[in-house]
PDB file of C-alpha atoms in Angstrom:
ATOM      1  CA  UNK F   1    -113.307  58.118-219.416  1.00 40.00           C
ATOM      2  CA  UNK F   2    -110.666  56.846-217.028  1.00 40.00           C
ATOM      3  CA  UNK F   3    -111.547  55.028-213.833  1.00 40.00           C
ATOM      4  CA  UNK F   4    -110.313  56.416-210.548  1.00 42.00           C
ATOM      5  CA  UNK F   5    -107.820  54.403-208.576  1.00 43.00           C
ATOM      6  CA  UNK F   6    -108.848  53.063-205.208  1.00 44.00           C
ATOM      7  CA  UNK F   7    -107.323  54.570-202.058  1.00 45.00           C
ATOM      8  CA  UNK F   8    -103.689  53.681-201.741  1.00 44.00           C
ATOM      9  CA  UNK F   9    -103.621  51.671-204.938  1.00 44.00           C
ATOM     10  CA  UNK F  10    -100.374  52.301-206.849  1.00 47.00           C
ATOM     11  CA  UNK F  11    -100.440  53.629-210.366  1.00 50.00           C
ATOM     12  CA  UNK F  12     -98.723  51.046-212.515  1.00 50.00           C
ATOM     13  CA  UNK F  13     -96.260  51.873-215.246  1.00 52.00           C
ATOM     14  CA  UNK F  14     -97.560  50.074-218.375  1.00 54.00           C
ATOM     15  CA  UNK F  15     -94.006  49.837-219.704  1.00 44.00           C
ATOM     16  CA  UNK F  16     -92.896  47.699-216.736  1.00 59.00           C
ATOM     17  CA  UNK F  17     -93.323  43.927-216.695  1.00 88.00           C
ATOM     18  CA  UNK F  18     -95.323  43.636-213.492  1.00 92.00           C
ATOM     19  CA  UNK F  19     -95.078  39.827-213.425  1.00 92.00           C
ATOM     20  CA  UNK F  20     -91.286  39.958-213.515  1.00 92.00           C
ATOM     21  CA  UNK F  21     -91.223  42.739-210.934  1.00 93.00           C
ATOM     22  CA  UNK F  22     -93.330  40.599-208.585  1.00 95.00           C
ATOM     23  CA  UNK F  23     -91.007  37.610-209.076  1.00 94.00           C
ATOM     24  CA  UNK F  24     -87.894  39.686-208.400  1.00 92.00           C
ATOM     25  CA  UNK F  25     -89.411  41.220-205.271  1.00 94.00           C
ATOM     26  CA  UNK F  26     -90.646  37.851-204.035  1.00 93.00           C
ATOM     27  CA  UNK F  27     -87.139  36.391-204.349  1.00 90.00           C
ATOM     28  CA  UNK F  28     -85.749  39.277-202.307  1.00 90.00           C
ATOM     29  CA  UNK F  29     -88.311  39.006-199.519  1.00 91.00           C
ATOM     30  CA  UNK F  30     -88.299  35.211-199.325  1.00 88.00           C
ATOM     31  CA  UNK F  31     -84.520  35.410-199.023  1.00 82.00           C
ATOM     32  CA  UNK F  32     -84.620  38.158-196.394  1.00 86.00           C
ATOM     33  CA  UNK F  33     -87.538  37.011-194.247  1.00 86.00           C
ATOM     34  CA  UNK F  34     -88.205  33.382-195.103  1.00 86.00           C
ATOM     35  CA  UNK F  35     -91.383  31.824-196.437  1.00 90.00           C
ATOM     36  CA  UNK F  36     -93.521  32.028-193.295  1.00 90.00           C
ATOM     37  CA  UNK F  37     -92.836  35.686-192.488  1.00 91.00           C
ATOM     38  CA  UNK F  38     -93.209  36.951-196.051  1.00 93.00           C
ATOM     39  CA  UNK F  39     -96.741  38.065-196.910  1.00 95.00           C
ATOM     40  CA  UNK F  40     -98.371  38.763-200.231  1.00 95.00           C
ATOM     41  CA  UNK F  41     -99.162  42.253-198.942  1.00 95.00           C
ATOM     42  CA  UNK F  42     -95.470  42.915-198.201  1.00 96.00           C
ATOM     43  CA  UNK F  43     -94.482  41.707-201.655  1.00 95.00           C
ATOM     44  CA  UNK F  44     -97.120  43.899-203.247  1.00 95.00           C
ATOM     45  CA  UNK F  45     -96.058  46.920-201.236  1.00 95.00           C
ATOM     46  CA  UNK F  46     -92.383  46.615-202.191  1.00 95.00           C
ATOM     47  CA  UNK F  47     -93.185  45.783-205.823  1.00 94.00           C
ATOM     48  CA  UNK F  48     -95.648  48.653-206.058  1.00 93.00           C
ATOM     49  CA  UNK F  49     -98.582  46.481-207.103  1.00 93.00           C
ATOM     50  CA  UNK F  50    -101.931  45.544-205.648  1.00 93.00           C
ATOM     51  CA  UNK F  51    -101.720  42.150-203.864  1.00 93.00           C
ATOM     52  CA  UNK F  52    -104.728  41.105-205.937  1.00 94.00           C
ATOM     53  CA  UNK F  53    -102.492  41.292-209.007  1.00 94.00           C
ATOM     54  CA  UNK F  54    -100.098  38.819-207.395  1.00 95.00           C
ATOM     55  CA  UNK F  55    -102.961  36.385-206.841  1.00 94.00           C
ATOM     56  CA  UNK F  56    -104.055  36.930-210.428  1.00 93.00           C
ATOM     57  CA  UNK F  57    -100.649  35.994-211.811  1.00 94.00           C
ATOM     58  CA  UNK F  58     -99.585  33.279-209.367  1.00 94.00           C
ATOM     59  CA  UNK F  59    -102.459  32.091-207.182  1.00 93.00           C
ATOM     60  CA  UNK F  60    -101.271  31.160-203.697  1.00 92.00           C
ATOM     61  CA  UNK F  61     -98.100  32.133-201.845  1.00 93.00           C
ATOM     62  CA  UNK F  62     -96.831  28.570-202.342  1.00 92.00           C
ATOM     63  CA  UNK F  63     -97.308  28.908-206.093  1.00 92.00           C
ATOM     64  CA  UNK F  64     -95.479  32.232-206.042  1.00 94.00           C
ATOM     65  CA  UNK F  65     -92.555  30.768-204.113  1.00 92.00           C
ATOM     66  CA  UNK F  66     -92.140  27.949-206.624  1.00 91.00           C
ATOM     67  CA  UNK F  67     -92.380  30.361-209.552  1.00 91.00           C
ATOM     68  CA  UNK F  68     -89.853  32.722-207.957  1.00 91.00           C
ATOM     69  CA  UNK F  69     -87.283  30.112-206.934  1.00 88.00           C
ATOM     70  CA  UNK F  70     -87.688  27.399-209.563  1.00 87.00           C
ATOM     71  CA  UNK F  71     -84.461  27.198-211.589  1.00 85.00           C
ATOM     72  CA  UNK F  72     -84.626  28.245-215.209  1.00 86.00           C
ATOM     73  CA  UNK F  73     -83.332  25.142-216.975  1.00 86.00           C
ATOM     74  CA  UNK F  74     -83.199  24.818-220.747  1.00 90.00           C
ATOM     75  CA  UNK F  75     -83.415  21.035-220.715  1.00 91.00           C
ATOM     76  CA  UNK F  76     -82.761  20.674-224.425  1.00 91.00           C
ATOM     77  CA  UNK F  77     -79.574  22.727-224.203  1.00 92.00           C
ATOM     78  CA  UNK F  78     -78.247  21.187-220.977  1.00 93.00           C
ATOM     79  CA  UNK F  79     -78.822  17.567-221.992  1.00 94.00           C
ATOM     80  CA  UNK F  80     -78.471  17.696-225.766  1.00 94.00           C
ATOM     81  CA  UNK F  81     -76.488  14.755-227.147  1.00 93.00           C
ATOM     82  CA  UNK F  82     -76.300  13.064-223.762  1.00 94.00           C
ATOM     83  CA  UNK F  83     -75.862   9.650-225.386  1.00 91.00           C
ATOM     84  CA  UNK F  84     -73.287  10.826-227.938  1.00 90.00           C
ATOM     85  CA  UNK F  85     -70.319  10.740-225.556  1.00 86.00           C
ATOM     86  CA  UNK F  86     -67.779   8.214-224.349  1.00 86.00           C
ATOM     87  CA  UNK F  87     -69.523   8.067-220.958  1.00 85.00           C
ATOM     88  CA  UNK F  88     -72.646   6.122-220.103  1.00 95.00           C
ATOM     89  CA  UNK F  89     -75.950   7.996-220.062  1.00 96.00           C
ATOM     90  CA  UNK F  90     -76.026   7.882-216.251  1.00 96.00           C
ATOM     91  CA  UNK F  91     -72.535   9.264-215.842  1.00 97.00           C
ATOM     92  CA  UNK F  92     -73.110  11.982-218.417  1.00 96.00           C
ATOM     93  CA  UNK F  93     -76.414  12.931-216.800  1.00 97.00           C
ATOM     94  CA  UNK F  94     -74.852  13.334-213.352  1.00 97.00           C
ATOM     95  CA  UNK F  95     -71.910  15.284-214.770  1.00 97.00           C
ATOM     96  CA  UNK F  96     -74.162  17.708-216.640  1.00 96.00           C
ATOM     97  CA  UNK F  97     -76.460  18.289-213.660  1.00 95.00           C
ATOM     98  CA  UNK F  98     -73.558  19.096-211.331  1.00 96.00           C
ATOM     99  CA  UNK F  99     -71.798  21.154-213.983  1.00 95.00           C
ATOM    100  CA  UNK F 100     -74.973  23.208-214.523  1.00 93.00           C
ATOM    101  CA  UNK F 101     -75.208  24.090-210.817  1.00 92.00           C
ATOM    102  CA  UNK F 102     -71.516  24.871-210.583  1.00 94.00           C
ATOM    103  CA  UNK F 103     -71.588  27.234-213.555  1.00 93.00           C
ATOM    104  CA  UNK F 104     -74.694  29.123-212.405  1.00 90.00           C
ATOM    105  CA  UNK F 105     -74.534  29.902-208.663  1.00 89.00           C
ATOM    106  CA  UNK F 106     -77.610  32.135-208.848  1.00 87.00           C
ATOM    107  CA  UNK F 107     -79.765  29.303-210.198  1.00 87.00           C
ATOM    108  CA  UNK F 108     -78.216  26.951-207.657  1.00 89.00           C
ATOM    109  CA  UNK F 109     -79.051  29.288-204.771  1.00 87.00           C
ATOM    110  CA  UNK F 110     -82.667  29.479-205.892  1.00 86.00           C
ATOM    111  CA  UNK F 111     -82.911  25.694-206.149  1.00 87.00           C
ATOM    112  CA  UNK F 112     -81.366  25.169-202.717  1.00 87.00           C
ATOM    113  CA  UNK F 113     -83.752  27.697-201.153  1.00 87.00           C
ATOM    114  CA  UNK F 114     -86.700  25.913-202.756  1.00 89.00           C
ATOM    115  CA  UNK F 115     -85.471  22.540-201.506  1.00 87.00           C
ATOM    116  CA  UNK F 116     -85.163  23.857-197.961  1.00 86.00           C
ATOM    117  CA  UNK F 117     -88.768  25.050-197.925  1.00 89.00           C
ATOM    118  CA  UNK F 118     -90.116  21.957-199.707  1.00 89.00           C
ATOM    119  CA  UNK F 119     -88.874  19.732-196.876  1.00 87.00           C
ATOM    120  CA  UNK F 120     -91.511  21.169-194.524  1.00 88.00           C
ATOM    121  CA  UNK F 121     -94.285  22.325-196.897  1.00 90.00           C
ATOM    122  CA  UNK F 122     -96.287  19.654-198.685  1.00 91.00           C
ATOM    123  CA  UNK F 123     -97.785  21.900-201.375  1.00 88.00           C
ATOM    124  CA  UNK F 124     -94.374  23.217-202.344  1.00 90.00           C
ATOM    125  CA  UNK F 125     -92.947  19.686-202.286  1.00 90.00           C
ATOM    126  CA  UNK F 126     -95.704  18.591-204.688  1.00 90.00           C
ATOM    127  CA  UNK F 127     -94.859  21.332-207.167  1.00 87.00           C
ATOM    128  CA  UNK F 128     -91.132  20.708-206.839  1.00 88.00           C
ATOM    129  CA  UNK F 129     -91.642  17.012-207.542  1.00 90.00           C
ATOM    130  CA  UNK F 130     -93.598  17.869-210.677  1.00 90.00           C
ATOM    131  CA  UNK F 131     -90.785  20.126-211.854  1.00 88.00           C
ATOM    132  CA  UNK F 132     -88.009  17.609-211.154  1.00 90.00           C
ATOM    133  CA  UNK F 133     -89.964  14.760-212.739  1.00 93.00           C
ATOM    134  CA  UNK F 134     -90.499  16.907-215.822  1.00 92.00           C
ATOM    135  CA  UNK F 135     -86.778  17.627-216.135  1.00 92.00           C
ATOM    136  CA  UNK F 136     -85.803  13.991-215.558  1.00 93.00           C
ATOM    137  CA  UNK F 137     -88.364  12.715-218.058  1.00 94.00           C
ATOM    138  CA  UNK F 138     -87.371  15.260-220.704  1.00 93.00           C
ATOM    139  CA  UNK F 139     -83.665  14.505-220.266  1.00 94.00           C
ATOM    140  CA  UNK F 140     -83.817  10.730-219.873  1.00 95.00           C
ATOM    141  CA  UNK F 141     -87.212   9.602-221.134  1.00 94.00           C
ATOM    142  CA  UNK F 142     -85.887   7.850-224.227  1.00 94.00           C
ATOM    143  CA  UNK F 143     -83.408   5.838-222.128  1.00 96.00           C
ATOM    144  CA  UNK F 144     -85.893   4.539-219.534  1.00 96.00           C
ATOM    145  CA  UNK F 145     -86.854   0.867-219.934  1.00 95.00           C
ATOM    146  CA  UNK F 146     -90.592   0.472-220.434  1.00 91.00           C
ATOM    147  CA  UNK F 147     -91.068  -1.978-217.571  1.00 91.00           C
ATOM    148  CA  UNK F 148     -91.974  -0.047-214.415  1.00 92.00           C
ATOM    149  CA  UNK F 149     -90.857   3.199-216.045  1.00 93.00           C
ATOM    150  CA  UNK F 150     -92.538   5.447-213.464  1.00 93.00           C
ATOM    151  CA  UNK F 151     -90.614   3.782-210.651  1.00 94.00           C
ATOM    152  CA  UNK F 152     -87.376   4.021-212.593  1.00 96.00           C
ATOM    153  CA  UNK F 153     -87.795   7.778-213.048  1.00 95.00           C
ATOM    154  CA  UNK F 154     -88.727   8.120-209.373  1.00 95.00           C
ATOM    155  CA  UNK F 155     -85.544   6.313-208.351  1.00 96.00           C
ATOM    156  CA  UNK F 156     -83.444   8.597-210.559  1.00 96.00           C
ATOM    157  CA  UNK F 157     -85.144  11.589-208.925  1.00 95.00           C
ATOM    158  CA  UNK F 158     -84.462  10.262-205.427  1.00 94.00           C
ATOM    159  CA  UNK F 159     -80.811   9.600-206.207  1.00 95.00           C
ATOM    160  CA  UNK F 160     -80.222  13.059-207.658  1.00 94.00           C
ATOM    161  CA  UNK F 161     -82.165  14.841-204.896  1.00 92.00           C
ATOM    162  CA  UNK F 162     -80.091  13.031-202.296  1.00 93.00           C
ATOM    163  CA  UNK F 163     -76.888  13.981-204.095  1.00 95.00           C
ATOM    164  CA  UNK F 164     -77.875  17.640-204.406  1.00 93.00           C
ATOM    165  CA  UNK F 165     -78.966  17.838-200.761  1.00 92.00           C
ATOM    166  CA  UNK F 166     -75.734  16.215-199.602  1.00 95.00           C
ATOM    167  CA  UNK F 167     -73.564  18.503-201.721  1.00 95.00           C
ATOM    168  CA  UNK F 168     -75.275  21.885-201.539  1.00 93.00           C
ATOM    169  CA  UNK F 169     -77.464  21.850-198.419  1.00 90.00           C
ATOM    170  CA  UNK F 170     -75.747  19.567-195.889  1.00 92.00           C
ATOM    171  CA  UNK F 171     -72.302  20.021-197.477  1.00 95.00           C
ATOM    172  CA  UNK F 172     -71.239  16.466-196.638  1.00 97.00           C
ATOM    173  CA  UNK F 173     -67.425  16.135-196.770  1.00 97.00           C
ATOM    174  CA  UNK F 174     -66.317  13.998-199.675  1.00 97.00           C
ATOM    175  CA  UNK F 175     -69.445  14.983-201.633  1.00 97.00           C
ATOM    176  CA  UNK F 176     -69.335  18.777-201.282  1.00 97.00           C
ATOM    177  CA  UNK F 177     -65.678  18.945-202.332  1.00 97.00           C
ATOM    178  CA  UNK F 178     -65.790  16.309-205.090  1.00 97.00           C
ATOM    179  CA  UNK F 179     -65.580  17.289-208.744  1.00 97.00           C
ATOM    180  CA  UNK F 180     -68.384  16.747-211.239  1.00 96.00           C
ATOM    181  CA  UNK F 181     -66.256  14.054-212.882  1.00 96.00           C
ATOM    182  CA  UNK F 182     -65.776  12.200-209.595  1.00 97.00           C
ATOM    183  CA  UNK F 183     -69.467  12.357-208.719  1.00 97.00           C
ATOM    184  CA  UNK F 184     -70.471  11.167-212.169  1.00 97.00           C
ATOM    185  CA  UNK F 185     -68.105   8.220-211.862  1.00 97.00           C
ATOM    186  CA  UNK F 186     -69.493   7.251-208.438  1.00 97.00           C
ATOM    187  CA  UNK F 187     -73.208   7.878-208.995  1.00 97.00           C
ATOM    188  CA  UNK F 188     -73.554   7.364-212.754  1.00 97.00           C
ATOM    189  CA  UNK F 189     -73.642   3.543-212.652  1.00 96.00           C
ATOM    190  CA  UNK F 190     -76.524   3.683-210.173  1.00 97.00           C
ATOM    191  CA  UNK F 191     -78.448   5.967-212.526  1.00 97.00           C
ATOM    192  CA  UNK F 192     -77.734   3.562-215.402  1.00 96.00           C
ATOM    193  CA  UNK F 193     -79.142   0.679-213.374  1.00 96.00           C
ATOM    194  CA  UNK F 194     -82.280   2.638-212.530  1.00 96.00           C
ATOM    195  CA  UNK F 195     -82.765   3.484-216.187  1.00 96.00           C
ATOM    196  CA  UNK F 196     -82.487   0.018-217.672  1.00 94.00           C
ATOM    197  CA  UNK F 197     -81.123  -2.507-215.183  1.00 93.00           C
ATOM    198  CA  UNK F 198     -82.693  -4.923-212.735  1.00 89.00           C
ATOM    199  CA  UNK F 199     -84.477  -2.902-210.044  1.00 84.00           C
ATOM    200  CA  UNK F 200     -85.828  -5.881-208.150  1.00 74.00           C
ATOM    201  CA  UNK F 201     -88.038  -8.566-209.568  1.00 55.00           C
ATOM    202  CA  UNK F 202     -88.584  -6.817-212.903  1.00 49.00           C
ATOM    203  CA  UNK F 203     -86.823  -8.063-215.989  1.00 48.00           C
ATOM    204  CA  UNK F 204     -85.418  -5.168-218.011  1.00 49.00           C
ATOM    205  CA  UNK F 205     -86.407  -5.091-221.645  1.00 51.00           C
ATOM    206  CA  UNK F 206     -83.307  -3.322-222.839  1.00 46.00           C
TER     207      UNK F 206
END
């Protein structure tokens, strides 16, 4: 016996990945209308799904925004062998981050959109911080001195967020038009110091 659909409820195609369809639609609407004016109902209507299904997959609208716009970064692939180069770890890290954004403008656009919203929405900022900390820890964890390691990772995050905002959001002259090699040469030593240098009153153990 099959159950009847409720009034107005769309019949879903079982061969379609509804989760992916919701994410794709959410990206479109967030881009077109912004976070505040986009509703779960509007996303459901365009995606052809019940809004309850969106809540089932993603929870709140903030959670959906992060899931839709969070860059897809294969940390192992992007940062593999980061210490096996002629550059310092800090310089290589900066170079690879910038190179990743330059080679994938779609991922970069999603990240920039997420950053813009995170500036004014605390819940989204919390989730973005978790994501960035996870990437930084996975990429650099083995190079972080054990003294005050949480602060060291936080300082790396702040440095890279500032660099990305200056280059891709505010488009600061001298930063926006610099090459990945130039930026890595300028910012890399600061990252190295945060990883294992003296960060103020704490003696590095490596």
